[in-house]
Amino acid sequence: MGNTDAGAPVIEVRSVWKIFGSRADEALEAIRRDNLTKTDVLKQFGCVVGVADASFAVGQGEIFCIMGLSGSGKSTLVRHINRLIEPTSGEIFLNGRDVNVLNDEELRQLRAETIGMVFQNMALLPHRTVRDNVGFALELRGVDSYQRSIAADETIAKVDLTGYGDRYPSELSGGMQQRVGLARALAADPDILLMDEPFSALDPLIRRQLQDEFLALSRVMHKTTLFITHDLDEAIRMGSRIAIMKDGVIVQIGTPEDIVTKPADEYVSDFVAGISRLKLVFAHTVMQPLEAYKANGGNGLDETLCPVADPETDLNALVDLSVDSEHPILIKDDGNTVGVVTKTALLRGIQGEP
Amino acid sequence: MTDTPADAELGLETGDTTPSLQERKLVSEFAGDKADYYGDTFVHLQQNRLSATHVNRSALLAGPFWGARRGNWTHFWIALLLDVSGLMLMARGLFADPEKSGEFNLLWGIAVFICGRLLTARFADQLYYRQYQSWRIDRAVNAGVSASRIQVGLALILALGPMLVYRATQIAPTLRECKRMWRAMGKGDEVSVGDRFNCWVIGEVPIGKNIQQPVAGGINDFIDWMTITFVTFFDAITIGIRGVLNLLELIFVGTPWPVMAFMLVLVAWRTAGKNVAIFTGLALFYLGMFGFWQKSMSTLSLVGAATLICVLLGVPIGIWCAKSPRIYAFIRPVLDIMQTLPSFVYLIPAIAFFGVGKPPGILATVIFALPPMVRLTVLGITQVPESVKEAALAFGATPRQLLWKVELPLAVTSIMTGINQTIMMSLSMVVVAALIAAKGLGEDVLFALQHVEHGLGLLAGAAIALCAMIMDRIVQGARKPDNS
C-alpha cells in the first residue's frame, strides 16, 4: 500500500497525556514524579487518566488502527488529533504543523479542510437530507450551494448511495447511514480520516461489507486513516499497523503479524490467542535455516522434489503446497534457498506455538 | 434453629415451594419477637392469601406505639394522626360548647378513633412487610423491637397530643382580645394563667401587624419612587408594546369580518387540515352570531401581541440559559416563582408602573406566559445529542453555526410546544387582565360576574374556549408539517 514508511509522517503524536479533572496538572506532575498508578491518581486527586504518554506516527496513506476495549482511552486519544479534546500535555503534529498552537479560526479551518471524521453512532443531522449532510463541512466553510451539491453528489456516488441524496437519514438503514457518515467525512476531500469505531454499531454482515468497501475506497483515495476499533479481527483486516491500548497506555505498536507472533505482554497475547494466523504469519517466521535443518538430521533432502515458496508466502498458501507433497517446503529468496518449512513447523506455526 | 451450613443446604436442596428455612430465619431475625406470626403473615402476603378482615392485634391495641416499637415510623405517624384527630373531636364534643353539636362531635370523634385504629391495624402488616423488604436490601433499616424507640414515640406523643387536644376544647382568642389583655396586664390587672397561655399559643402568632405594615409601606414608597424616577423607561416599554399591539389590531380588528373569517378558515385548512377548518368555521360562526366578533378579535390581538413578545424574549433567554448552566441556576427559581404566583398578582406591578389599559394587560400576560417559552427552549437545546454537536464541531462549525444549523433546528419541536403553551397561558391571562381594563372577551365575563348575568357569562366563557381551541388546533397543526 505505497510508501508507508517513506517521508515525514502525516500524523505524529508525541507523548500525549490526558487527565480529566480539575486538578489535572497537579496529578500529571505527581505521576511523573512518583510513578502513581491510575487508582492512586483517582484517590489522591479525584482525576481520571484518559491517555497516558501516547506516542505514534502515521505515514501518508497508511491505515493505522488503534485497538482497545471500552474505557481504554482510544476514543479520547483520537479526539486529540482534531483537538475536540485538549491534551493535558504532549504535542500533536499534522503534516508537521503543531495542532495545539492553532487559534480558533485556524483550528476550524483544519477541521473543515484537512480532517474528516466518522462516528460510531453516525451523528448525522436528522433535519437535513443526505445531500445536505454530506455537504455539511463545505457549507460550514461558506461554499455556495451549487458547488456543494455537485461535490456532495460525487461523494454520494463514491459510497454507492446514488439516488439517495434527497432522502432523510431516518429513511435509511444503519449501514446506509454510516455510508452517509463516511461520505460526509470525504466530501471536503480531507488528507486525514479519523474513524471512531465506524462499523461497531452495524451487524456483522454489513460490517464486513463496509470494511471491504472502505478498503477498496482507501486504495483509490489513499487517505491517511486513523481507525479506532474494539475488535481485533477488524483491526487486523483494516490496519497496516495496529496500536493496542489498555488503560490509556499504548501497550504495543506493530504490523498485524508482529502483534500476533510477538505479543508484547500477556494482555496482548490473551487477545491474539483466538486469532487465525493463516493469513497473518508468513514463511520467514516459521522457517528454519537450511543449515540448521541439515544439522538436525535432514540430510536426505532432495531439493528437486520439494515445493518452493518465497519468504512472503502466508501460512494459508504454505498449507496448500504442503498438502500436495510429502517433502518439506523450500523457501527461496531471489533464487537462493534461505530456509526450510517442515510439516511440523507449519502446524506449530498455525497453532502459534514454537 | 441453629445457624449451621446444614440448615442452609436443607433449604436450598429441597427446593420446595414452601418458603425455605432461610427465609423464616431472616424474618425472625428481622422481627425480633413473634417470629412465627410474622413469618406466616409475610408468606400469606406473598401468596395474596391475607384475608380482607386480617388485622394485626398488637397494632390495634397499641396504636402508634406498635409502629414506634417496631421502628415503622410510617405506621407511627399515620396512627398518631388518626388517634389525635379522634381525641380532638371527642374533647371538643365534651368540653367546648357542649350544647352546640356536642354529642355529634363526641360520636364522630369516637368513630374516627376506632376506624383509625382498625385501618392502621389492617395495613400494619403490609407496611411491616415493606419495611422487611427494605431491610433485606439494606440492614441499616430499622428491625427488631426496641424499648428506646417506644420512649421516642412516647415523647413525640406527649409533645404533640395534649396541646392539640387542649386546643380542641378552647375557642381561640382574637388578636384584639389578646391586645386588650396585654394592656390590662400592663396596668397591673390580674389575668388568669389560662388566658395568658391561650393568647401566646392558641391564637395568632403574637406579633400582629407590627411588621407587616411598615414593610408594605416601604414597598409602596419604593414603587412610587421607581415610577417617578424611571418614567422614561416605563413609557418606552409602553410605547413598544402599543406598537406591536397596534399592528396586530390592524390585522385582526381592522380587517372586515368576512375577509378575516375567510383567512382564518384558510389558514386552519392549510396548516391543520380539513377537519380543523370546519371546526374553525363553526366556531367563528358562533362568535359572530352571539355578538362576540369584535371582542374576540380584540382578544386575539392581545394574545398575539403577548405571544410575539414572549417568543422574542423567551427564545433568546432560553438559548442563553441552555448555554450557561450558571445563568439558568439563577433564572430557574425566577421562572418557578413566575409560574407559582397567582396570576392576579401580576396585575399589581402592571398597574403600579404602567397604569390601566391594554399595554399593562399585555405586560402582565407576558410575565405570566413567559416561563414555558424559556423552559421549553432550554429543554429543546439541551436535548440535542452531544454526539451530533461533536460531529458539527469536528467539521469546523463556529459556535454561531452550531446554534443556527444544528441546535435550533433540532430544538424546533420543543420550541413550538413552548409557543403553544404560551398562547394558551396568554389567553387565560388576557381574560384576567380585563380587570385592569385590557378589554376583549374578559370584559364580558367580568361584567357578568359583577352584574350576576349568568347567561352572558357562560356564553362569553364558551367564546373564550372556542378562541383557545382555534389557536391551539392551528398551532398544533403547524407543528406537524406533513398532515396538510
Coordinates of C-alpha atoms in Angstrom, one line a residue, chain A residues 23-267:
Chain A
R23 CA -6.5 19.1 39.4
A24 CA -5.1 17.5 36.2
D25 CA -1.9 19.5 36.1
E26 CA -1.0 18.6 39.7
A27 CA -1.9 15.0 39.1
L28 CA 0.3 14.8 36.0
E29 CA 3.2 16.3 37.9
A30 CA 2.7 13.7 40.7
I31 CA 2.5 10.9 38.2
R32 CA 5.8 11.9 36.6
R33 CA 7.5 12.4 40.0
D34 CA 6.2 9.4 41.9
N35 CA 5.1 7.0 39.2
L36 CA 1.5 6.8 40.6
T37 CA -0.9 4.2 39.3
K38 CA -4.3 5.1 37.8
T39 CA -6.1 4.2 41.1
D40 CA -3.7 6.3 43.1
V41 CA -4.4 9.3 40.9
L42 CA -8.2 8.8 41.3
K43 CA -7.9 8.5 45.1
Q44 CA -5.4 11.4 45.7
F45 CA -6.6 13.9 43.1
G46 CA -10.0 12.8 42.0
C47 CA -8.7 12.8 38.4
V48 CA -9.2 10.1 35.8
V49 CA -6.3 9.3 33.5
G50 CA -7.7 9.0 30.0
V51 CA -4.5 8.8 27.9
A52 CA -1.1 8.2 29.4
D53 CA 2.1 9.1 27.4
A54 CA 0.8 8.0 24.0
S55 CA 3.2 8.4 21.0
F56 CA 2.9 7.2 17.5
A57 CA 3.3 8.3 13.9
V58 CA 1.2 7.6 10.9
G59 CA 2.6 7.8 7.4
Q60 CA 1.0 9.0 4.2
G61 CA -1.8 6.7 3.0
E62 CA -1.5 4.3 5.9
I63 CA -4.4 2.9 7.8
F64 CA -3.4 2.9 11.4
C65 CA -5.7 1.1 13.8
I66 CA -6.0 1.8 17.5
M67 CA -7.4 -1.2 19.2
G68 CA -8.6 -1.4 22.8
L69 CA -11.6 -2.3 24.9
S70 CA -14.1 0.3 26.0
G71 CA -12.6 2.6 28.5
S72 CA -9.1 2.1 27.2
G73 CA -8.8 5.7 26.1
K74 CA -8.8 5.1 22.3
S75 CA -11.7 7.4 21.5
T76 CA -10.2 10.0 23.8
L77 CA -6.9 9.7 22.1
V78 CA -8.3 10.2 18.6
R79 CA -10.2 13.3 19.7
H80 CA -6.9 14.9 20.4
I81 CA -5.9 14.8 16.7
N82 CA -8.6 17.5 15.8
R83 CA -8.5 18.9 19.3
L84 CA -12.0 18.1 20.2
I85 CA -10.2 17.3 23.5
E86 CA -7.2 19.3 24.6
P87 CA -4.3 17.3 25.8
T88 CA -3.0 17.9 29.4
S89 CA 0.5 17.6 28.0
G90 CA 2.2 16.5 24.8
E91 CA 2.2 17.5 21.2
I92 CA 0.4 16.6 18.0
F93 CA 1.6 17.4 14.6
L94 CA -0.4 17.1 11.4
N95 CA 1.8 17.4 8.3
G96 CA 4.4 18.9 10.5
R97 CA 2.1 21.6 11.9
D98 CA 1.6 21.8 15.7
V99 CA -2.1 21.5 16.3
N100 CA -2.0 22.8 19.9
V101 CA -0.9 26.3 18.9
L102 CA -3.6 26.9 16.4
N103 CA -6.1 29.7 17.2
D104 CA -9.9 29.1 16.9
E105 CA -10.2 30.1 13.3
E106 CA -7.2 28.1 12.2
L107 CA -8.4 25.1 14.1
R108 CA -11.9 25.3 12.4
Q109 CA -10.2 25.6 9.1
L110 CA -8.1 22.5 9.9
R111 CA -11.2 20.6 11.0
A112 CA -13.1 21.5 7.9
E113 CA -10.5 21.1 5.3
T114 CA -7.8 18.7 6.5
I115 CA -9.7 16.2 8.7
G116 CA -12.8 14.1 8.1
M117 CA -14.3 12.2 11.0
V118 CA -16.7 9.3 11.1
F119 CA -18.5 8.5 14.3
Q120 CA -19.7 5.2 15.8
N121 CA -23.3 6.5 16.2
M122 CA -23.2 8.2 12.8
A123 CA -24.3 11.6 14.4
L124 CA -26.0 12.7 11.2
L125 CA -28.2 15.7 11.3
P126 CA -31.8 14.3 11.2
H127 CA -33.3 17.5 9.8
R128 CA -31.2 17.5 6.7
T129 CA -31.3 15.4 3.6
V130 CA -28.4 13.0 2.8
R131 CA -27.0 15.6 0.3
D132 CA -27.1 18.4 2.9
N133 CA -25.5 16.2 5.5
V134 CA -22.7 15.2 3.1
G135 CA -22.2 18.8 2.1
F136 CA -22.1 20.0 5.7
A137 CA -18.4 20.6 6.1
L138 CA -18.4 22.6 2.8
E139 CA -21.4 24.6 3.9
L140 CA -19.6 25.5 7.1
R141 CA -16.7 26.8 5.0
G142 CA -19.1 29.0 3.1
V143 CA -19.1 27.1 -0.2
D144 CA -22.2 28.0 -2.2
S145 CA -25.0 25.6 -2.5
Y146 CA -24.4 24.8 -6.2
Q147 CA -20.8 23.7 -5.8
R148 CA -21.8 22.0 -2.6
S149 CA -24.4 19.8 -4.2
I150 CA -22.0 18.9 -7.0
A151 CA -19.3 17.8 -4.6
A152 CA -21.9 16.1 -2.4
D153 CA -23.4 14.1 -5.3
E154 CA -19.9 13.0 -6.4
T155 CA -19.1 11.7 -2.9
I156 CA -22.5 10.1 -2.5
A157 CA -21.7 8.1 -5.7
K158 CA -18.4 7.0 -4.2
V159 CA -20.1 5.4 -1.3
D160 CA -22.7 3.7 -3.6
L161 CA -25.7 5.8 -2.5
T162 CA -26.5 7.4 -5.8
G163 CA -30.2 8.3 -5.8
Y164 CA -30.5 8.7 -2.1
G165 CA -29.4 12.4 -2.0
D166 CA -32.9 13.7 -1.3
R167 CA -33.8 11.2 1.4
Y168 CA -33.6 11.9 5.1
P169 CA -31.2 9.9 7.3
S170 CA -34.1 8.3 9.2
E171 CA -35.3 6.7 5.9
L172 CA -32.0 4.8 5.5
S173 CA -30.8 1.6 7.2
G174 CA -27.9 1.6 9.7
G175 CA -25.3 0.6 7.1
M176 CA -26.5 3.2 4.6
Q177 CA -26.5 5.8 7.3
Q178 CA -22.9 5.1 8.1
R179 CA -22.1 5.4 4.3
V180 CA -23.5 8.8 4.6
G181 CA -21.3 9.4 7.6
L182 CA -18.3 8.3 5.5
A183 CA -19.4 10.4 2.6
R184 CA -19.7 13.5 4.9
A185 CA -16.1 12.9 6.1
L186 CA -14.8 12.5 2.5
A187 CA -16.8 15.4 0.9
A188 CA -14.3 18.1 1.7
D189 CA -11.5 15.9 0.4
P190 CA -9.5 15.9 3.6
D191 CA -6.0 14.5 3.9
I192 CA -6.8 12.7 7.1
L193 CA -9.7 10.4 8.1
L194 CA -10.5 9.8 11.7
M195 CA -12.8 6.8 12.1
D196 CA -14.1 6.3 15.6
E197 CA -15.4 2.7 15.7
P198 CA -17.3 3.5 12.5
F199 CA -18.6 -0.1 11.9
S200 CA -19.1 -1.2 15.5
A201 CA -22.9 -0.5 15.6
L202 CA -23.6 -2.5 12.5
D203 CA -24.5 -6.1 12.2
P204 CA -21.6 -8.5 11.2
L205 CA -22.5 -9.0 7.5
I206 CA -23.0 -5.3 6.8
R207 CA -19.9 -4.6 8.8
R208 CA -17.8 -6.9 6.7
Q209 CA -19.2 -5.4 3.5
L210 CA -18.5 -1.9 4.6
Q211 CA -15.0 -2.9 5.7
D212 CA -14.3 -4.3 2.2
E213 CA -15.7 -1.2 0.5
F214 CA -13.8 1.1 2.7
L215 CA -10.6 -0.8 1.9
A216 CA -11.3 -0.6 -1.8
L217 CA -12.1 3.1 -1.5
S218 CA -9.0 3.7 0.6
R219 CA -6.8 2.0 -2.1
V220 CA -8.0 4.6 -4.6
M221 CA -8.2 7.7 -2.4
H222 CA -5.1 7.0 -0.4
K223 CA -6.2 8.9 2.7
T224 CA -4.2 8.7 5.8
T225 CA -6.5 7.0 8.2
L226 CA -6.7 6.6 12.0
F227 CA -9.1 3.8 12.6
I228 CA -10.4 3.1 16.1
T229 CA -11.9 -0.3 16.9
H230 CA -12.5 -2.6 19.8
D231 CA -12.5 -5.6 17.5
L232 CA -9.1 -7.2 16.9
D233 CA -10.3 -9.0 13.8
E234 CA -11.3 -5.7 12.3
A235 CA -8.1 -4.1 13.3
I236 CA -6.2 -6.9 11.5
R237 CA -8.3 -6.7 8.4
M238 CA -8.1 -2.9 8.2
G239 CA -4.8 -1.9 9.6
S240 CA -1.4 -1.7 8.0
R241 CA -0.3 -1.2 11.6
I242 CA -2.0 -1.6 14.9
A243 CA -1.6 0.1 18.3
I244 CA -3.1 -1.8 21.2
M245 CA -4.3 0.3 24.1
K246 CA -5.0 -0.7 27.7
D247 CA -6.0 1.7 30.5
G248 CA -4.8 4.7 28.5
V249 CA -1.4 3.3 27.7
I250 CA -0.3 2.1 24.2
V251 CA 0.9 -1.4 25.0
Q252 CA 2.2 -2.3 21.6
I253 CA 2.5 -0.9 18.1
G254 CA 3.2 -3.2 15.2
T255 CA 2.0 -4.8 12.0
P256 CA -0.7 -7.4 12.4
E257 CA 2.0 -10.1 12.1
D258 CA 4.1 -8.5 14.8
I259 CA 1.2 -8.3 17.2
V260 CA 0.2 -11.9 16.6
T261 CA 3.6 -13.5 16.6
K262 CA 5.4 -11.3 19.1
P263 CA 2.8 -10.0 21.6
A264 CA 4.5 -7.5 23.9
D265 CA 2.8 -8.8 27.1
E266 CA 0.3 -11.2 28.5
Y267 CA -2.6 -8.8 27.8

